[in-house]
């Protein structure tokens, strides 16, 4: 969470055991100390606290890259002091960014001529990329409405209820109504037919997800495009499509090349992708690519003369590090098409190993798809005694970070666990995880139900303070407890996002 909060009055100092050979006095926790301390002490104090963080390699909740080759690590350190925005001072870095934009545009089948350059920009992540793409759609829609003499104060965007929280941020920050297609039991992505039905003259675009964060499934962008083409013909509108390929943009081109989801479809006007996910770069780097120059309104581009040269820029941020841009270029030329294909196929194979291992336990329903982002989303077949949140909590004891969460409306009654398969998640780790999940299930079976225990305590309290009052039946009591738990999880999701 971005907003900070202080600890209790009894916890206002930072204490360090090993650094005491350098510093004996405690440091204030929320105020800058009056005096300097040795560099060794500062390092040890911080290092001691960071040991309590989770192991990134075992963080199976995240799509974000947690391992790169040592050679790339060296390039990152060597360029960590370069400010990306100083284009005139660091022209090679700017050139590398432009090369990345063009490589990714060709990967997404942008309609470029032999000497034509792609239109796109590097961003801090897909969140910034989505903000920029959304702003371009909003401005282009407003310009058209103004020219037609029509109202332009009520733009909306159509998405599925499974979109990442950054889409909700865009809608709220830039005053665009978010029209969400509700999910249904067994169908956890946006239904193209329902989405097109929700489109009206104020719709600036329909956002499709290539790789839902909930279950990894690719939405049917081809069907969405075809349905929208027909609706545009009958209405005279020209509603476009944006593809949020944050997770799937570096997967589909390599292992599902026949899948039509990108600029091969005429209504797809922009695509975002996270370089720090399956682009195989540390956080945070993202990319947004437009189909052509006409899809990015010129008035959104700033031309500044900050350090001696004209610098066209279209970003929400100004100063930022150059390291991730350079790291992305390293991965693109180091791996090439063949290398990325090998990595993605290996992730898919390890995903199938984990899926098959979970199926053999006989305890889980698999809600993810084989074709999509390499992850396994699964739920307990029987959660009447113990639920997915308990499984998630107990896996922490083995070091695994496996999230549990409820699906968005109207499938919020479904709770799932999710394991993301990244490049550094080996087959050995997949097999080990299945073993540890088996241990957790066995231990849970020997424990009393958490829900049952709560019901007993609740009933005892009621007997003590309200004797004679009619009790609610066990089924209603259970339902209330589950509902309260899920509300808490939803609130956590809204604050942290499922990423």
Short mmCIF file of C-alpha atoms in Angstrom, two decimals:
data_model
loop_
_atom_site.label_atom_id
_atom_site.label_comp_id
_atom_site.label_asym_id
_atom_site.label_seq_id
_atom_site.Cartn_x
_atom_site.Cartn_y
_atom_site.Cartn_z
CA UNK A 1 0.00 0.00 0.00
CA UNK A 2 1.32 3.45 -0.87
CA UNK A 3 -0.03 5.28 2.13
CA UNK A 4 2.22 4.90 5.17
CA UNK A 5 1.33 4.42 8.80
CA UNK A 6 3.38 4.61 11.97
CA UNK A 7 3.86 1.88 14.50
CA UNK A 8 2.91 2.02 18.15
CA UNK A 9 4.68 4.29 20.63
CA UNK A 10 6.60 1.28 21.93
CA UNK A 11 8.02 0.53 18.47
CA UNK A 12 9.57 3.82 17.39
CA UNK A 13 13.21 2.71 17.21
CA UNK A 14 15.22 0.44 14.95
CA UNK A 15 17.47 -2.02 16.80
CA UNK A 16 20.16 -4.13 15.17
CA UNK A 17 22.14 -6.91 16.81
CA UNK A 18 25.11 -7.19 14.50
CA UNK A 19 25.46 -3.48 13.83
CA UNK A 20 25.90 -2.83 17.55
CA UNK A 21 29.66 -3.16 17.13
CA UNK A 22 29.40 0.12 15.18
CA UNK A 23 26.37 1.83 16.75
CA UNK A 24 25.03 1.35 20.26
CA UNK A 25 22.26 3.94 20.23
CA UNK A 26 18.93 2.99 18.66
CA UNK A 27 17.88 4.80 15.49
CA UNK A 28 14.55 6.63 15.26
CA UNK A 29 12.16 4.69 13.04
CA UNK A 30 10.22 7.52 11.46
CA UNK A 31 12.57 10.49 11.77
CA UNK A 32 15.95 11.15 10.20
CA UNK A 33 18.70 10.54 12.79
CA UNK A 34 20.68 13.53 13.99
CA UNK A 35 24.09 11.98 13.37
CA UNK A 36 25.73 9.91 10.67
CA UNK A 37 26.53 6.23 11.18
CA UNK A 38 29.20 4.04 9.53
CA UNK A 39 28.30 2.59 6.14
CA UNK A 40 28.79 -0.93 7.50
CA UNK A 41 26.20 -0.26 10.18
CA UNK A 42 23.67 1.18 7.73
CA UNK A 43 24.10 -1.85 5.49
CA UNK A 44 23.74 -4.35 8.33
CA UNK A 45 20.67 -2.67 9.81
CA UNK A 46 18.84 -2.71 6.50
CA UNK A 47 20.05 -6.17 5.53
CA UNK A 48 18.82 -7.61 8.83
CA UNK A 49 15.31 -6.27 8.27
CA UNK A 50 15.16 -7.40 4.64
CA UNK A 51 15.81 -10.99 5.69
CA UNK A 52 12.19 -11.07 6.87
CA UNK A 53 10.91 -10.47 3.34
CA UNK A 54 9.72 -13.46 1.37
CA UNK A 55 12.06 -15.23 -1.06
CA UNK A 56 11.29 -13.74 -4.53
CA UNK A 57 12.02 -17.06 -6.25
CA UNK A 58 9.32 -18.73 -4.11
CA UNK A 59 6.83 -15.90 -4.61
CA UNK A 60 4.40 -17.74 -6.86
CA UNK A 61 1.88 -14.91 -6.59
CA UNK A 62 3.78 -12.63 -8.93
CA UNK A 63 4.22 -12.55 -12.69
CA UNK A 64 7.24 -10.28 -12.27
CA UNK A 65 10.70 -11.54 -13.26
CA UNK A 66 12.91 -12.55 -10.32
CA UNK A 67 16.03 -13.82 -12.11
CA UNK A 68 18.28 -12.55 -14.90
CA UNK A 69 21.69 -13.58 -16.16
CA UNK A 70 24.73 -12.13 -14.33
CA UNK A 71 25.86 -10.38 -17.52
CA UNK A 72 22.60 -8.44 -17.63
CA UNK A 73 22.90 -7.66 -13.92
CA UNK A 74 26.24 -6.03 -14.70
CA UNK A 75 24.67 -3.87 -17.42
CA UNK A 76 21.94 -2.81 -15.01
CA UNK A 77 24.43 -1.76 -12.33
CA UNK A 78 26.60 0.04 -14.90
CA UNK A 79 23.63 2.13 -16.11
CA UNK A 80 21.79 2.60 -12.84
CA UNK A 81 22.95 6.23 -12.60
CA UNK A 82 21.61 7.21 -16.03
CA UNK A 83 18.43 9.28 -16.15
CA UNK A 84 16.40 7.99 -19.07
CA UNK A 85 14.85 11.39 -19.77
CA UNK A 86 18.22 12.99 -20.60
CA UNK A 87 18.00 11.91 -24.22
CA UNK A 88 20.56 14.40 -25.50
CA UNK A 89 23.13 13.27 -22.90
CA UNK A 90 22.41 9.54 -23.33
CA UNK A 91 21.60 9.16 -27.04
CA UNK A 92 22.55 5.48 -27.14
CA UNK A 93 20.05 4.64 -24.40
CA UNK A 94 17.38 6.47 -26.40
CA UNK A 95 18.38 4.51 -29.48
CA UNK A 96 18.09 1.22 -27.58
CA UNK A 97 14.59 2.17 -26.44
CA UNK A 98 13.59 2.91 -30.03
CA UNK A 99 14.98 -0.44 -31.15
CA UNK A 100 12.92 -2.21 -28.45
CA UNK A 101 9.76 -0.39 -29.57
CA UNK A 102 10.28 -1.48 -33.16
CA UNK A 103 11.16 -5.06 -32.28
CA UNK A 104 8.02 -5.40 -30.15
CA UNK A 105 5.86 -3.70 -32.81
CA UNK A 106 7.05 -6.23 -35.41
CA UNK A 107 6.43 -9.03 -32.91
CA UNK A 108 2.82 -7.79 -32.66
CA UNK A 109 2.48 -7.61 -36.46
CA UNK A 110 2.19 -3.84 -36.69
CA UNK A 111 1.54 -2.77 -40.32
CA UNK A 112 4.92 -1.11 -40.89
CA UNK A 113 6.64 -0.45 -44.19
CA UNK A 114 10.27 -1.35 -44.76
CA UNK A 115 11.56 2.09 -43.74
CA UNK A 116 8.70 3.00 -41.40
CA UNK A 117 9.34 3.30 -37.66
CA UNK A 118 6.92 2.09 -35.02
CA UNK A 119 4.96 4.35 -32.68
CA UNK A 120 5.41 3.45 -29.03
CA UNK A 121 7.18 4.21 -25.80
CA UNK A 122 8.78 2.53 -22.83
CA UNK A 123 6.95 2.96 -19.53
CA UNK A 124 7.50 2.14 -15.87
CA UNK A 125 5.10 -0.80 -16.26
CA UNK A 126 1.82 -1.78 -17.87
CA UNK A 127 -0.09 0.49 -15.49
CA UNK A 128 1.50 3.60 -17.03
CA UNK A 129 1.16 2.08 -20.49
CA UNK A 130 -2.59 1.58 -19.96
CA UNK A 131 -2.98 5.15 -18.71
CA UNK A 132 -1.30 6.45 -21.88
CA UNK A 133 -3.33 4.23 -24.21
CA UNK A 134 -6.54 5.19 -22.44
CA UNK A 135 -5.74 8.88 -22.69
CA UNK A 136 -5.10 8.52 -26.42
CA UNK A 137 -8.49 6.83 -26.92
CA UNK A 138 -10.27 9.42 -24.80
CA UNK A 139 -8.73 12.38 -26.62
CA UNK A 140 -9.35 10.92 -30.07
CA UNK A 141 -13.00 10.22 -29.17
CA UNK A 142 -13.44 13.73 -27.76
CA UNK A 143 -11.93 15.33 -30.85
CA UNK A 144 -14.33 13.44 -33.10
CA UNK A 145 -17.36 14.29 -30.95
CA UNK A 146 -16.40 17.97 -30.93
CA UNK A 147 -16.07 18.00 -34.71
CA UNK A 148 -19.53 16.45 -34.98
CA UNK A 149 -21.01 18.95 -32.54
CA UNK A 150 -21.98 16.20 -30.09
CA UNK A 151 -21.56 15.99 -26.29
CA UNK A 152 -18.16 14.68 -25.21
CA UNK A 153 -18.42 14.77 -21.42
CA UNK A 154 -19.47 11.17 -20.71
CA UNK A 155 -16.85 8.77 -22.11
CA UNK A 156 -16.93 5.13 -21.10
CA UNK A 157 -14.78 2.08 -21.59
CA UNK A 158 -15.98 -1.54 -21.74
CA UNK A 159 -13.95 -4.26 -20.00
CA UNK A 160 -14.47 -7.54 -18.23
CA UNK A 161 -14.81 -7.64 -14.46
CA UNK A 162 -11.54 -9.60 -14.47
CA UNK A 163 -9.37 -6.60 -15.39
CA UNK A 164 -6.44 -5.59 -13.22
CA UNK A 165 -6.94 -2.71 -10.79
CA UNK A 166 -4.95 -0.31 -13.03
CA UNK A 167 -8.01 -0.10 -15.31
CA UNK A 168 -10.11 1.03 -12.37
CA UNK A 169 -7.44 3.61 -11.60
CA UNK A 170 -7.51 4.91 -15.17
CA UNK A 171 -11.29 5.24 -15.10
CA UNK A 172 -11.31 7.07 -11.77
CA UNK A 173 -8.29 9.30 -12.34
CA UNK A 174 -9.29 10.40 -15.86
CA UNK A 175 -13.06 10.49 -15.37
CA UNK A 176 -14.11 7.68 -17.66
CA UNK A 177 -17.03 5.41 -16.79
CA UNK A 178 -15.93 1.79 -16.45
CA UNK A 179 -18.55 -0.60 -17.82
CA UNK A 180 -17.69 -4.12 -16.69
CA UNK A 181 -18.96 -7.34 -18.18
CA UNK A 182 -19.73 -9.59 -15.23
CA UNK A 183 -18.23 -13.05 -15.06
CA UNK A 184 -20.15 -16.27 -14.63
CA UNK A 185 -19.53 -19.61 -13.00
CA UNK A 186 -17.04 -21.52 -15.16
CA UNK A 187 -16.40 -18.56 -17.51
CA UNK A 188 -13.91 -16.22 -15.88
CA UNK A 189 -13.08 -13.83 -18.73
CA UNK A 190 -14.98 -11.18 -20.67
CA UNK A 191 -17.73 -12.50 -22.93
CA UNK A 192 -17.21 -10.74 -26.31
CA UNK A 193 -20.92 -10.82 -27.15
CA UNK A 194 -21.91 -9.19 -23.87
CA UNK A 195 -19.11 -6.65 -24.24
CA UNK A 196 -20.27 -5.54 -27.69
CA UNK A 197 -23.84 -5.26 -26.41
CA UNK A 198 -22.61 -2.75 -23.80
CA UNK A 199 -20.88 -0.55 -26.39
CA UNK A 200 -22.60 2.75 -27.13
CA UNK A 201 -21.73 6.01 -28.88
CA UNK A 202 -19.75 7.15 -25.81
CA UNK A 203 -17.48 4.10 -25.70
CA UNK A 204 -13.89 5.17 -26.32
CA UNK A 205 -12.68 1.56 -26.67
CA UNK A 206 -13.19 -2.03 -25.58
CA UNK A 207 -10.30 -3.43 -23.54
CA UNK A 208 -9.51 -7.12 -24.03
CA UNK A 209 -7.12 -9.06 -21.80
CA UNK A 210 -4.54 -11.40 -23.28
CA UNK A 211 -3.86 -13.37 -20.14
CA UNK A 212 -6.23 -12.75 -17.24
CA UNK A 213 -4.46 -12.36 -13.92
CA UNK A 214 -7.14 -14.52 -12.33
CA UNK A 215 -6.70 -17.74 -14.33
CA UNK A 216 -4.29 -16.91 -17.17
CA UNK A 217 -6.93 -17.36 -19.88
CA UNK A 218 -6.68 -15.45 -23.17
CA UNK A 219 -9.82 -13.55 -24.10
CA UNK A 220 -11.17 -14.08 -27.61
CA UNK A 221 -9.92 -10.88 -29.26
CA UNK A 222 -10.66 -12.23 -32.76
CA UNK A 223 -14.33 -12.79 -31.97
CA UNK A 224 -14.52 -9.40 -30.24
CA UNK A 225 -13.05 -7.73 -33.34
CA UNK A 226 -15.48 -9.47 -35.70
CA UNK A 227 -18.54 -8.63 -33.59
CA UNK A 228 -17.43 -5.04 -33.17
CA UNK A 229 -16.82 -4.65 -36.92
CA UNK A 230 -20.45 -5.62 -37.53
CA UNK A 231 -21.74 -3.27 -34.85
CA UNK A 232 -19.66 -0.39 -36.20
CA UNK A 233 -21.09 -0.99 -39.66
CA UNK A 234 -24.68 -0.94 -38.43
CA UNK A 235 -24.27 2.10 -36.16
CA UNK A 236 -21.74 4.21 -38.02
CA UNK A 237 -19.44 4.23 -35.01
CA UNK A 238 -15.76 3.31 -35.12
CA UNK A 239 -15.27 1.84 -31.63
CA UNK A 240 -11.70 0.46 -31.40
CA UNK A 241 -10.00 -2.23 -29.30
CA UNK A 242 -7.10 -2.02 -26.90
CA UNK A 243 -5.37 -5.27 -25.93
CA UNK A 244 -3.95 -5.47 -22.43
CA UNK A 245 -1.24 -8.02 -23.15
CA UNK A 246 0.67 -7.32 -19.94
CA UNK A 247 1.17 -11.02 -19.26
CA UNK A 248 0.48 -12.69 -22.60
CA UNK A 249 2.20 -10.34 -25.04
CA UNK A 250 5.54 -12.11 -24.72
CA UNK A 251 3.93 -15.56 -24.70
CA UNK A 252 1.41 -15.82 -27.54
CA UNK A 253 3.80 -14.79 -30.39
CA UNK A 254 6.20 -17.60 -29.49
CA UNK A 255 4.04 -20.61 -28.62
CA UNK A 256 0.67 -19.65 -30.18
CA UNK A 257 1.76 -17.80 -33.35
CA UNK A 258 -1.44 -18.77 -35.17
CA UNK A 259 -3.60 -16.99 -32.58
CA UNK A 260 -4.99 -13.71 -33.98
CA UNK A 261 -5.12 -11.14 -31.20
CA UNK A 262 -2.75 -8.35 -32.27
CA UNK A 263 -2.47 -5.77 -35.07
CA UNK A 264 -3.54 -8.38 -37.60
CA UNK A 265 -7.05 -7.47 -36.42
CA UNK A 266 -8.09 -4.09 -37.91
CA UNK A 267 -9.79 -2.70 -34.79
CA UNK A 268 -6.81 -3.28 -32.50
CA UNK A 269 -5.30 0.19 -32.27
CA UNK A 270 -2.91 -0.18 -29.32
CA UNK A 271 -1.30 -2.91 -27.21
CA UNK A 272 0.51 -2.79 -23.90
CA UNK A 273 2.90 -5.42 -22.58
CA UNK A 274 4.97 -5.78 -19.41
CA UNK A 275 8.65 -6.22 -20.08
CA UNK A 276 9.06 -7.09 -16.42
CA UNK A 277 6.76 -10.11 -16.70
CA UNK A 278 7.35 -12.55 -19.53
CA UNK A 279 9.57 -9.98 -21.23
CA UNK A 280 12.02 -11.41 -18.65
CA UNK A 281 13.24 -8.11 -17.15
CA UNK A 282 13.25 -7.04 -13.51
CA UNK A 283 10.50 -4.62 -12.41
CA UNK A 284 9.62 -2.09 -13.70
CA UNK A 285 9.45 -1.78 -17.47
CA UNK A 286 6.44 -1.79 -19.74
CA UNK A 287 5.68 -0.91 -23.35
CA UNK A 288 2.76 0.54 -25.24
CA UNK A 289 2.62 0.27 -29.02
CA UNK A 290 0.16 2.04 -31.33
CA UNK A 291 -0.95 0.72 -34.68
CA UNK A 292 0.13 3.88 -36.49
CA UNK A 293 0.73 7.58 -35.92
CA UNK A 294 -2.92 8.52 -36.45
CA UNK A 295 -3.90 6.53 -33.35
CA UNK A 296 -1.81 8.73 -31.03
CA UNK A 297 -3.14 12.33 -31.05
CA UNK A 298 -0.33 14.78 -31.66
CA UNK A 299 -1.55 17.17 -28.94
CA UNK A 300 -0.71 14.58 -26.27
CA UNK A 301 2.97 14.60 -27.25
CA UNK A 302 5.14 17.18 -25.50
CA UNK A 303 8.13 18.70 -27.25
CA UNK A 304 10.51 19.99 -24.61
CA UNK A 305 13.91 21.65 -24.75
CA UNK A 306 15.14 20.69 -21.31
CA UNK A 307 18.82 19.95 -21.90
CA UNK A 308 19.64 21.31 -25.32
CA UNK A 309 17.63 19.27 -27.80
CA UNK A 310 14.03 18.81 -28.86
CA UNK A 311 12.66 15.86 -26.89
CA UNK A 312 9.24 14.52 -27.89
CA UNK A 313 7.74 12.73 -24.92
CA UNK A 314 4.44 11.08 -24.01
CA UNK A 315 4.76 9.66 -20.51
CA UNK A 316 3.25 10.26 -17.09
CA UNK A 317 6.70 10.13 -15.52
CA UNK A 318 9.66 12.34 -16.28
CA UNK A 319 12.86 11.17 -14.61
CA UNK A 320 13.35 7.41 -14.44
CA UNK A 321 16.20 4.93 -14.60
CA UNK A 322 17.65 3.63 -17.85
CA UNK A 323 18.60 0.19 -16.52
CA UNK A 324 15.39 -1.65 -17.38
CA UNK A 325 15.32 -0.33 -20.94
CA UNK A 326 18.87 -1.56 -21.45
CA UNK A 327 18.00 -4.88 -19.80
CA UNK A 328 15.05 -5.33 -22.16
CA UNK A 329 17.28 -4.77 -25.18
CA UNK A 330 19.76 -7.29 -23.77
CA UNK A 331 17.06 -9.96 -23.49
CA UNK A 332 15.69 -9.31 -26.97
CA UNK A 333 19.07 -9.69 -28.69
CA UNK A 334 20.46 -12.30 -26.30
CA UNK A 335 17.52 -14.72 -26.59
CA UNK A 336 16.06 -13.84 -29.97
CA UNK A 337 12.91 -15.54 -31.19
CA UNK A 338 14.36 -19.00 -30.57
CA UNK A 339 15.36 -18.23 -26.99
CA UNK A 340 12.03 -16.71 -26.01
CA UNK A 341 10.22 -19.66 -27.59
CA UNK A 342 12.32 -22.10 -25.55
CA UNK A 343 11.66 -20.23 -22.31
CA UNK A 344 7.92 -20.03 -22.88
CA UNK A 345 7.63 -23.67 -23.90
CA UNK A 346 9.57 -24.70 -20.80
CA UNK A 347 7.22 -22.62 -18.60
CA UNK A 348 4.24 -24.28 -20.25
CA UNK A 349 5.72 -27.76 -19.72
CA UNK A 350 6.37 -27.06 -16.02
CA UNK A 351 2.84 -25.73 -15.70
CA UNK A 352 1.49 -29.05 -17.00
CA UNK A 353 3.67 -30.95 -14.52
CA UNK A 354 2.19 -28.95 -11.64
CA UNK A 355 -1.35 -29.25 -12.98
CA UNK A 356 -1.08 -33.03 -13.36
CA UNK A 357 0.40 -33.35 -9.88
CA UNK A 358 -2.50 -31.42 -8.35
CA UNK A 359 -5.05 -33.45 -10.30
CA UNK A 360 -3.55 -36.69 -8.97
CA UNK A 361 -4.31 -35.61 -5.41
CA UNK A 362 -8.02 -35.74 -6.28
CA UNK A 363 -8.61 -32.71 -4.05
CA UNK A 364 -8.70 -29.86 -6.54
CA UNK A 365 -10.64 -28.46 -9.46
CA UNK A 366 -8.42 -26.76 -12.07
CA UNK A 367 -9.95 -23.47 -13.22
CA UNK A 368 -7.08 -22.30 -15.47
CA UNK A 369 -6.63 -23.24 -19.12
CA UNK A 370 -3.76 -25.10 -20.78
CA UNK A 371 -3.68 -22.44 -23.52
CA UNK A 372 -2.84 -19.12 -21.94
CA UNK A 373 -0.38 -17.70 -19.46
CA UNK A 374 1.57 -20.57 -17.84
CA UNK A 375 -0.09 -20.67 -14.45
CA UNK A 376 -2.28 -23.05 -12.50
CA UNK A 377 -5.39 -21.69 -10.77
CA UNK A 378 -7.17 -24.29 -8.67
CA UNK A 379 -9.81 -24.61 -5.97
CA UNK A 380 -10.69 -27.25 -3.41
CA UNK A 381 -13.38 -29.68 -4.46
CA UNK A 382 -14.60 -29.67 -0.87
CA UNK A 383 -14.04 -26.52 1.19
CA UNK A 384 -16.77 -27.16 3.74
CA UNK A 385 -14.26 -27.85 6.53
CA UNK A 386 -11.11 -26.07 5.36
CA UNK A 387 -10.77 -23.45 2.66
CA UNK A 388 -8.23 -22.18 0.15
CA UNK A 389 -7.10 -19.37 2.46
CA UNK A 390 -5.98 -21.91 5.04
CA UNK A 391 -4.01 -23.81 2.40
CA UNK A 392 -2.33 -20.54 1.38
CA UNK A 393 -1.49 -19.68 5.00
CA UNK A 394 0.00 -23.09 5.76
CA UNK A 395 2.13 -23.15 2.60
CA UNK A 396 3.98 -20.14 4.01
CA UNK A 397 5.56 -22.48 6.52
CA UNK A 398 7.39 -24.16 3.65
CA UNK A 399 8.45 -20.81 2.19
CA UNK A 400 5.88 -20.83 -0.65
CA UNK A 401 3.90 -17.67 -1.33
CA UNK A 402 0.71 -18.85 -3.04
CA UNK A 403 -2.19 -16.36 -3.11
CA UNK A 404 -5.82 -17.25 -2.47
CA UNK A 405 -8.58 -14.91 -3.65
CA UNK A 406 -12.20 -14.78 -4.69
CA UNK A 407 -13.29 -14.20 -8.27
CA UNK A 408 -14.90 -10.88 -9.27
CA UNK A 409 -18.69 -10.47 -9.78
CA UNK A 410 -20.70 -12.53 -10.64
CA UNK A 411 -18.42 -15.42 -9.74
CA UNK A 412 -17.41 -14.18 -6.29
CA UNK A 413 -18.57 -17.42 -4.71
CA UNK A 414 -15.54 -19.14 -6.29
CA UNK A 415 -12.26 -19.05 -4.36
CA UNK A 416 -9.01 -20.09 -6.03
CA UNK A 417 -5.31 -20.55 -5.36
CA UNK A 418 -2.91 -19.49 -8.12
CA UNK A 419 0.65 -20.52 -8.97
CA UNK A 420 2.45 -18.50 -11.65
CA UNK A 421 5.11 -20.42 -13.55
CA UNK A 422 8.06 -18.16 -14.34
CA UNK A 423 11.36 -18.94 -16.04
CA UNK A 424 13.05 -19.64 -12.70
CA UNK A 425 10.36 -22.11 -11.55
CA UNK A 426 11.86 -25.49 -12.43
CA UNK A 427 10.24 -28.89 -12.77
CA UNK A 428 11.94 -29.88 -9.52
CA UNK A 429 10.26 -26.98 -7.73
CA UNK A 430 6.92 -27.91 -9.29
CA UNK A 431 7.23 -31.46 -7.97
CA UNK A 432 8.33 -30.16 -4.56
CA UNK A 433 5.33 -27.83 -4.38
CA UNK A 434 2.93 -30.71 -5.05
CA UNK A 435 4.53 -32.68 -2.21
CA UNK A 436 4.23 -29.74 0.19
CA UNK A 437 0.61 -29.14 -0.80
CA UNK A 438 -0.04 -32.79 -0.03
CA UNK A 439 1.49 -32.33 3.42
CA UNK A 440 -0.68 -29.28 4.04
CA UNK A 441 -3.84 -31.15 3.02
CA UNK A 442 -2.95 -34.07 5.27
CA UNK A 443 -2.35 -31.75 8.22
CA UNK A 444 -5.59 -29.86 7.61
CA UNK A 445 -7.51 -33.13 7.62
CA UNK A 446 -6.24 -33.84 11.12
CA UNK A 447 -7.24 -30.40 12.43
CA UNK A 448 -10.71 -29.26 13.49
CA UNK A 449 -12.48 -27.04 11.01
CA UNK A 450 -11.72 -23.36 11.53
CA UNK A 451 -15.30 -22.54 10.61
CA UNK A 452 -16.68 -25.15 13.00
CA UNK A 453 -14.55 -23.75 15.82
CA UNK A 454 -15.83 -20.26 15.17
CA UNK A 455 -19.40 -21.50 15.16
CA UNK A 456 -18.91 -23.20 18.52
CA UNK A 457 -17.42 -20.06 20.07
CA UNK A 458 -20.14 -17.88 18.62
CA UNK A 459 -22.86 -20.14 19.94
CA UNK A 460 -21.27 -20.25 23.39
CA UNK A 461 -21.19 -16.45 23.52
CA UNK A 462 -24.82 -16.27 22.46
CA UNK A 463 -25.81 -18.77 25.14
CA UNK A 464 -24.06 -16.68 27.77
CA UNK A 465 -25.38 -13.22 26.87
CA UNK A 466 -28.70 -13.95 25.22
CA UNK A 467 -30.12 -17.09 26.80
CA UNK A 468 -33.43 -18.05 25.32
CA UNK A 469 -32.88 -16.08 22.13
CA UNK A 470 -33.46 -18.08 18.97
CA UNK A 471 -30.20 -19.35 17.49
CA UNK A 472 -29.37 -19.16 13.86
CA UNK A 473 -28.86 -22.52 12.27
CA UNK A 474 -25.37 -23.76 11.52
CA UNK A 475 -25.76 -23.24 7.79
CA UNK A 476 -26.56 -19.53 8.17
CA UNK A 477 -23.73 -19.11 10.66
CA UNK A 478 -21.28 -20.72 8.25
CA UNK A 479 -22.49 -18.52 5.41
CA UNK A 480 -21.95 -15.36 7.49
CA UNK A 481 -18.41 -16.35 8.40
CA UNK A 482 -17.48 -17.18 4.80
CA UNK A 483 -19.02 -13.90 3.56
CA UNK A 484 -17.08 -11.87 6.12
CA UNK A 485 -13.83 -13.62 5.16
CA UNK A 486 -14.39 -12.99 1.47
CA UNK A 487 -15.16 -9.31 2.08
CA UNK A 488 -11.80 -9.01 3.82
CA UNK A 489 -10.03 -10.66 0.89
CA UNK A 490 -11.79 -8.38 -1.62
CA UNK A 491 -10.68 -5.33 0.36
CA UNK A 492 -7.08 -6.61 0.34
CA UNK A 493 -7.29 -7.15 -3.41
CA UNK A 494 -8.54 -3.60 -3.98
CA UNK A 495 -5.58 -2.26 -2.01
CA UNK A 496 -2.84 -4.50 -3.33
CA UNK A 497 -4.10 -5.76 -6.66
CA UNK A 498 -3.64 -9.26 -8.01
CA UNK A 499 -0.57 -9.04 -10.15
#
